[in-house]
Amino acid sequence: MHDNTTFQPHLLRGKTALITGGGSGINRQIAATYAAAGAAVAIVGRDGDKAARAAREIEAAGGRAIGLAADVRHYDALRAVAEQAHAWAGPLDIVVAGAAGNFVATATGMSANGFRAVVDTDLVGTFNTVRAAHDFLRKPSALVLAISAVQSTLPTYAQAHVCAAKAGIDMLVRSLAVEWGEQGIRCVGIAPGPVADTVGMEKLAPHGQASWARLLEGIPAGRGASRQEIADLALFLASPSAQYINGVIIPIDGGFSCLGSLAFGQMLRDSVREAQQAL
């Protein structure tokens, strides 16, 4: 179902998780990891077939999962799938807001609709997810987990749309921690740096290994994260050992944020220039 982790088996036995964007990438790995730890996992995606396929793969590996179709930009659709997940497996113990979009473009090189599309998917989608799920959360003890990114704190060339959306997610997490803490709901964010073998990084490193090698120059750890490493942090945050962690955004970037985004920004700047020259 997923690569080996260092956690005890059945860590999430009896728990129910709802994960948006769970049909692929980081969120798919989180879904598999939660299921392997014993949770019933509701995988939500705009592409219902992809979500259903991910759920079938988890069930084939011995987990319990269901695939549900919804676009995070539409609150009513998310409300409906949250209700479905609750009816399927009971109160939601974990909600992961992970759906996201990205592309490489300068502020003057993107349309207003392009900017809005990322903000609507990332920021508004995160709010829609957690607000729609709120009434179905197990109280107290539920975890709301938002997937942010290092761009939330690092100004990055050709990423103004993502920087703005992810910074909004960070403050949303903190604000909800203040509001919902008295209900026993924890709100936490994860801010991954570059993650290998994901669609997102393929978009940001368009020249394959050459772009990736250049990007690694800006990571003290000398490599990108694996999807499993991000999923393991998500598993820890859902575990009994993390019950006092609330209202924070946790970077998991191999030290990328210590050096800033210069190497990343230069790579993106070169990509934009090459694209312009090709026109």
Short mmCIF file of C-alpha atoms in Angstrom, two decimals:
data_model
loop_
_atom_site.label_atom_id
_atom_site.label_comp_id
_atom_site.label_asym_id
_atom_site.label_seq_id
_atom_site.Cartn_x
_atom_site.Cartn_y
_atom_site.Cartn_z
CA MET A 1 0.00 0.00 0.00
CA HIS A 2 2.88 2.36 0.74
CA ASP A 3 6.55 2.37 1.64
CA ASN A 4 7.55 1.26 5.11
CA THR A 5 7.29 3.83 7.88
CA THR A 6 8.60 3.87 11.43
CA PHE A 7 5.15 4.10 13.01
CA GLN A 8 3.29 1.40 14.88
CA PRO A 9 0.67 -0.43 12.83
CA HIS A 10 -2.99 0.38 13.52
CA LEU A 11 -2.05 3.82 14.85
CA LEU A 12 -5.28 5.24 13.39
CA ARG A 13 -7.52 2.23 13.91
CA GLY A 14 -11.14 3.34 14.26
CA LYS A 15 -10.47 6.79 12.76
CA THR A 16 -12.05 8.32 9.67
CA ALA A 17 -10.20 10.70 7.35
CA LEU A 18 -11.42 12.86 4.47
CA ILE A 19 -8.73 13.99 2.03
CA THR A 20 -9.22 16.41 -0.86
CA GLY A 21 -6.87 16.08 -3.81
CA GLY A 22 -6.36 12.50 -2.66
CA GLY A 23 -6.31 10.93 -6.11
CA SER A 24 -2.65 11.65 -6.81
CA GLY A 25 0.66 12.96 -5.50
CA ILE A 26 1.28 13.87 -1.88
CA ASN A 27 -2.36 13.55 -0.89
CA ARG A 28 -2.62 10.11 -2.47
CA GLN A 29 0.35 9.03 -0.35
CA ILE A 30 -1.25 10.49 2.78
CA ALA A 31 -4.43 8.55 2.01
CA ALA A 32 -2.51 5.29 1.59
CA THR A 33 -0.51 5.91 4.76
CA TYR A 34 -3.59 6.69 6.83
CA ALA A 35 -5.33 3.60 5.48
CA ALA A 36 -2.32 1.42 6.26
CA ALA A 37 -2.47 2.77 9.82
CA GLY A 38 -6.07 1.61 10.14
CA ALA A 39 -8.13 4.66 9.17
CA ALA A 40 -11.14 4.59 6.89
CA VAL A 41 -10.24 7.05 4.14
CA ALA A 42 -12.62 9.10 1.98
CA ILE A 43 -10.68 10.29 -1.07
CA VAL A 44 -12.15 13.39 -2.72
CA GLY A 45 -11.14 14.63 -6.15
CA ARG A 46 -12.50 16.69 -9.01
CA ASP A 47 -11.85 13.64 -11.19
CA GLY A 48 -14.18 11.09 -9.63
CA ASP A 49 -12.71 8.21 -11.63
CA LYS A 50 -9.22 8.96 -10.35
CA ALA A 51 -10.48 9.18 -6.76
CA ALA A 52 -12.35 5.90 -7.14
CA ARG A 53 -9.27 4.23 -8.65
CA ALA A 54 -7.11 5.37 -5.73
CA ALA A 55 -9.70 4.01 -3.31
CA ARG A 56 -9.79 0.64 -5.09
CA GLU A 57 -6.00 0.38 -4.93
CA ILE A 58 -6.06 1.04 -1.20
CA GLU A 59 -8.78 -1.55 -0.66
CA ALA A 60 -6.86 -4.08 -2.76
CA ALA A 61 -3.95 -3.60 -0.37
CA GLY A 62 -6.17 -4.31 2.64
CA GLY A 63 -7.32 -0.82 3.58
CA ARG A 64 -10.76 0.73 3.74
CA ALA A 65 -11.43 3.59 1.32
CA ILE A 66 -14.08 5.27 -0.79
CA GLY A 67 -13.67 7.64 -3.74
CA LEU A 68 -15.91 10.71 -3.98
CA ALA A 69 -16.17 13.37 -6.68
CA ALA A 70 -16.22 17.08 -5.82
CA ASP A 71 -14.59 20.31 -6.96
CA VAL A 72 -13.16 22.14 -3.95
CA ARG A 73 -14.12 25.46 -5.52
CA HIS A 74 -17.78 24.62 -4.89
CA TYR A 75 -18.85 24.58 -1.25
CA ASP A 76 -22.13 22.71 -1.76
CA ALA A 77 -20.33 19.84 -3.47
CA LEU A 78 -17.91 19.53 -0.57
CA ARG A 79 -20.73 19.67 1.94
CA ALA A 80 -22.35 16.76 0.11
CA VAL A 81 -19.21 14.57 0.12
CA ALA A 82 -18.53 15.36 3.79
CA GLU A 83 -22.03 14.15 4.55
CA GLN A 84 -21.44 11.04 2.43
CA ALA A 85 -18.19 10.28 4.23
CA HIS A 86 -19.90 10.71 7.60
CA ALA A 87 -22.70 8.35 6.58
CA TRP A 88 -20.14 5.84 5.28
CA ALA A 89 -17.77 5.66 8.25
CA GLY A 90 -18.98 7.95 11.02
CA PRO A 91 -17.64 11.23 12.44
CA LEU A 92 -14.57 12.64 10.72
CA ASP A 93 -11.44 12.48 12.88
CA ILE A 94 -9.09 13.96 10.27
CA VAL A 95 -9.68 16.34 7.38
CA VAL A 96 -6.81 17.00 4.98
CA ALA A 97 -7.29 19.98 2.66
CA GLY A 98 -4.80 19.17 -0.06
CA ALA A 99 -6.24 20.10 -3.44
CA ALA A 100 -4.01 22.62 -5.21
CA GLY A 101 -3.10 24.10 -8.56
CA ASN A 102 0.04 25.73 -9.94
CA PHE A 103 1.69 26.96 -13.09
CA VAL A 104 4.73 29.08 -13.91
CA ALA A 105 3.91 32.68 -14.86
CA THR A 106 4.96 36.17 -13.88
CA ALA A 107 2.32 38.56 -12.55
CA THR A 108 2.19 40.38 -15.89
CA GLY A 109 2.27 37.11 -17.78
CA MET A 110 -0.87 35.65 -16.27
CA SER A 111 -4.48 36.65 -16.63
CA ALA A 112 -6.74 37.69 -13.79
CA ASN A 113 -8.60 34.44 -14.34
CA GLY A 114 -5.37 32.48 -14.00
CA PHE A 115 -4.57 34.18 -10.70
CA ARG A 116 -8.10 33.61 -9.48
CA ALA A 117 -8.03 29.93 -10.47
CA VAL A 118 -5.13 29.19 -8.12
CA VAL A 119 -6.55 31.27 -5.26
CA ASP A 120 -9.95 29.61 -5.70
CA THR A 121 -8.49 26.11 -5.70
CA ASP A 122 -5.87 26.54 -2.98
CA LEU A 123 -7.20 29.13 -0.54
CA VAL A 124 -10.95 29.14 -1.14
CA GLY A 125 -10.82 25.37 -1.65
CA THR A 126 -9.16 24.93 1.72
CA PHE A 127 -11.80 27.05 3.43
CA ASN A 128 -14.60 25.24 1.62
CA THR A 129 -13.17 21.87 2.64
CA VAL A 130 -12.76 22.56 6.33
CA ARG A 131 -15.96 24.59 6.65
CA ALA A 132 -18.02 21.92 4.89
CA ALA A 133 -16.49 19.21 7.08
CA HIS A 134 -16.81 21.10 10.37
CA ASP A 135 -20.29 19.91 11.27
CA PHE A 136 -19.24 16.30 10.70
CA LEU A 137 -16.03 16.41 12.77
CA ARG A 138 -15.58 14.38 15.92
CA LYS A 139 -15.50 16.91 18.75
CA PRO A 140 -13.31 17.01 20.70
CA SER A 141 -10.14 15.50 19.19
CA ALA A 142 -10.47 16.14 15.42
CA LEU A 143 -7.53 17.32 13.30
CA VAL A 144 -7.81 19.75 10.40
CA LEU A 145 -4.65 19.55 8.30
CA ALA A 146 -3.96 21.97 5.43
CA ILE A 147 -1.26 21.42 2.83
CA SER A 148 0.54 24.72 2.33
CA ALA A 149 3.96 25.20 0.67
CA VAL A 150 7.26 26.96 1.27
CA GLN A 151 6.09 29.69 -1.13
CA SER A 152 3.79 30.90 1.66
CA THR A 153 6.77 32.59 3.32
CA LEU A 154 9.30 32.81 0.48
CA PRO A 155 8.66 35.40 -2.26
CA THR A 156 9.30 33.46 -5.45
CA TYR A 157 9.70 34.54 -9.07
CA ALA A 158 6.77 33.57 -11.31
CA GLN A 159 4.84 32.29 -8.29
CA ALA A 160 2.95 35.37 -7.04
CA HIS A 161 -0.36 33.54 -7.36
CA VAL A 162 0.85 30.56 -5.33
CA CYS A 163 2.66 32.70 -2.74
CA ALA A 164 -0.52 34.69 -2.13
CA ALA A 165 -2.79 31.64 -1.95
CA LYS A 166 -0.51 29.64 0.34
CA ALA A 167 0.12 32.61 2.65
CA GLY A 168 -3.64 32.90 2.97
CA ILE A 169 -3.87 29.22 3.89
CA ASP A 170 -1.30 29.70 6.65
CA MET A 171 -3.26 32.52 8.25
CA LEU A 172 -6.52 30.62 7.81
CA VAL A 173 -5.03 27.69 9.72
CA ARG A 174 -3.93 29.95 12.57
CA SER A 175 -7.26 31.76 12.71
CA LEU A 176 -9.23 28.52 12.79
CA ALA A 177 -6.97 27.19 15.54
CA VAL A 178 -8.01 30.19 17.63
CA GLU A 179 -11.71 29.79 16.83
CA TRP A 180 -12.02 26.01 16.94
CA GLY A 181 -9.56 25.19 19.69
CA GLU A 182 -12.25 25.50 22.34
CA GLN A 183 -14.17 22.76 20.50
CA GLY A 184 -11.19 20.44 20.79
CA ILE A 185 -10.33 20.76 17.09
CA ARG A 186 -6.66 21.15 16.18
CA CYS A 187 -5.74 23.06 13.01
CA VAL A 188 -2.25 22.54 11.59
CA GLY A 189 -0.49 23.16 8.29
CA ILE A 190 2.32 21.37 6.48
CA ALA A 191 4.57 23.38 4.14
CA PRO A 192 6.51 21.02 1.88
CA GLY A 193 9.49 22.13 -0.13
CA PRO A 194 10.35 20.43 -3.43
CA VAL A 195 8.94 16.90 -3.55
CA ALA A 196 10.26 14.41 -6.07
CA ASP A 197 8.05 12.59 -8.58
CA THR A 198 4.96 14.78 -8.34
CA VAL A 199 2.93 16.53 -11.02
CA GLY A 200 3.54 19.83 -9.26
CA MET A 201 7.31 19.52 -9.54
CA GLU A 202 7.05 18.47 -13.17
CA LYS A 203 5.34 21.80 -13.84
CA LEU A 204 7.94 23.76 -11.87
CA ALA A 205 10.97 21.90 -13.24
CA PRO A 206 10.05 21.69 -16.94
CA HIS A 207 13.47 20.53 -18.13
CA GLY A 208 13.48 17.33 -16.12
CA GLN A 209 16.72 16.26 -14.49
CA ALA A 210 18.59 19.40 -15.52
CA SER A 211 16.05 21.63 -13.76
CA TRP A 212 15.89 19.28 -10.79
CA ALA A 213 19.68 19.25 -10.38
CA ARG A 214 19.73 23.03 -10.39
CA LEU A 215 16.95 23.17 -7.83
CA LEU A 216 18.83 20.82 -5.50
CA GLU A 217 21.62 23.38 -5.25
CA GLY A 218 19.30 25.43 -3.04
CA ILE A 219 18.44 22.58 -0.65
CA PRO A 220 20.94 21.98 2.19
CA ALA A 221 19.83 18.35 2.42
CA GLY A 222 20.90 17.92 -1.20
CA ARG A 223 17.70 16.21 -2.32
CA GLY A 224 13.97 16.65 -2.57
CA ALA A 225 11.51 15.05 -0.20
CA SER A 226 9.77 11.81 -0.99
CA ARG A 227 6.00 11.69 -0.91
CA GLN A 228 6.27 9.19 1.93
CA GLU A 229 8.21 11.65 4.09
CA ILE A 230 5.38 14.17 3.75
CA ALA A 231 2.83 11.45 4.50
CA ASP A 232 4.76 10.38 7.58
CA LEU A 233 4.58 13.90 8.98
CA ALA A 234 0.84 13.92 8.29
CA LEU A 235 0.55 10.60 10.12
CA PHE A 236 2.50 11.88 13.12
CA LEU A 237 0.28 14.96 13.34
CA ALA A 238 -2.80 12.71 13.42
CA SER A 239 -1.30 10.51 16.14
CA PRO A 240 -1.78 10.70 19.93
CA SER A 241 1.78 12.05 20.23
CA ALA A 242 0.83 15.31 18.48
CA GLN A 243 -2.24 16.31 20.47
CA TYR A 244 -0.72 19.56 21.74
CA ILE A 245 0.41 20.73 18.31
CA ASN A 246 -2.04 23.37 17.13
CA GLY A 247 -2.09 26.58 15.10
CA VAL A 248 1.31 26.14 13.44
CA ILE A 249 2.62 25.63 9.92
CA ILE A 250 5.38 23.02 9.88
CA PRO A 251 7.94 23.27 7.07
CA ILE A 252 9.31 20.00 5.72
CA ASP A 253 11.83 21.12 3.14
CA GLY A 254 15.31 19.79 3.90
CA GLY A 255 16.43 23.28 4.89
CA PHE A 256 15.22 24.88 1.64
CA SER A 257 13.62 27.80 3.49
CA CYS A 258 16.90 28.56 5.30
CA LEU A 259 18.54 29.62 2.05
CA GLY A 260 15.51 31.36 0.60
CA SER A 261 14.17 30.81 -2.88
CA LEU A 262 17.06 32.20 -4.95
CA ALA A 263 17.98 28.97 -6.75
CA PHE A 264 14.31 28.12 -7.22
CA GLY A 265 13.50 31.59 -8.48
CA GLN A 266 16.43 31.62 -10.89
CA MET A 267 15.34 28.30 -12.34
CA LEU A 268 11.81 29.63 -12.86
CA ARG A 269 13.13 32.90 -14.29
CA ASP A 270 15.15 30.97 -16.86
CA SER A 271 12.13 28.83 -17.71
CA VAL A 272 10.00 31.91 -18.34
CA ARG A 273 12.68 33.49 -20.53
CA GLU A 274 13.13 30.32 -22.56
CA ALA A 275 9.38 30.07 -23.10
CA GLN A 276 9.26 33.69 -24.26
CA GLN A 277 12.15 33.17 -26.67
CA ALA A 278 10.39 30.16 -28.16
CA LEU A 279 7.37 32.25 -29.14
#
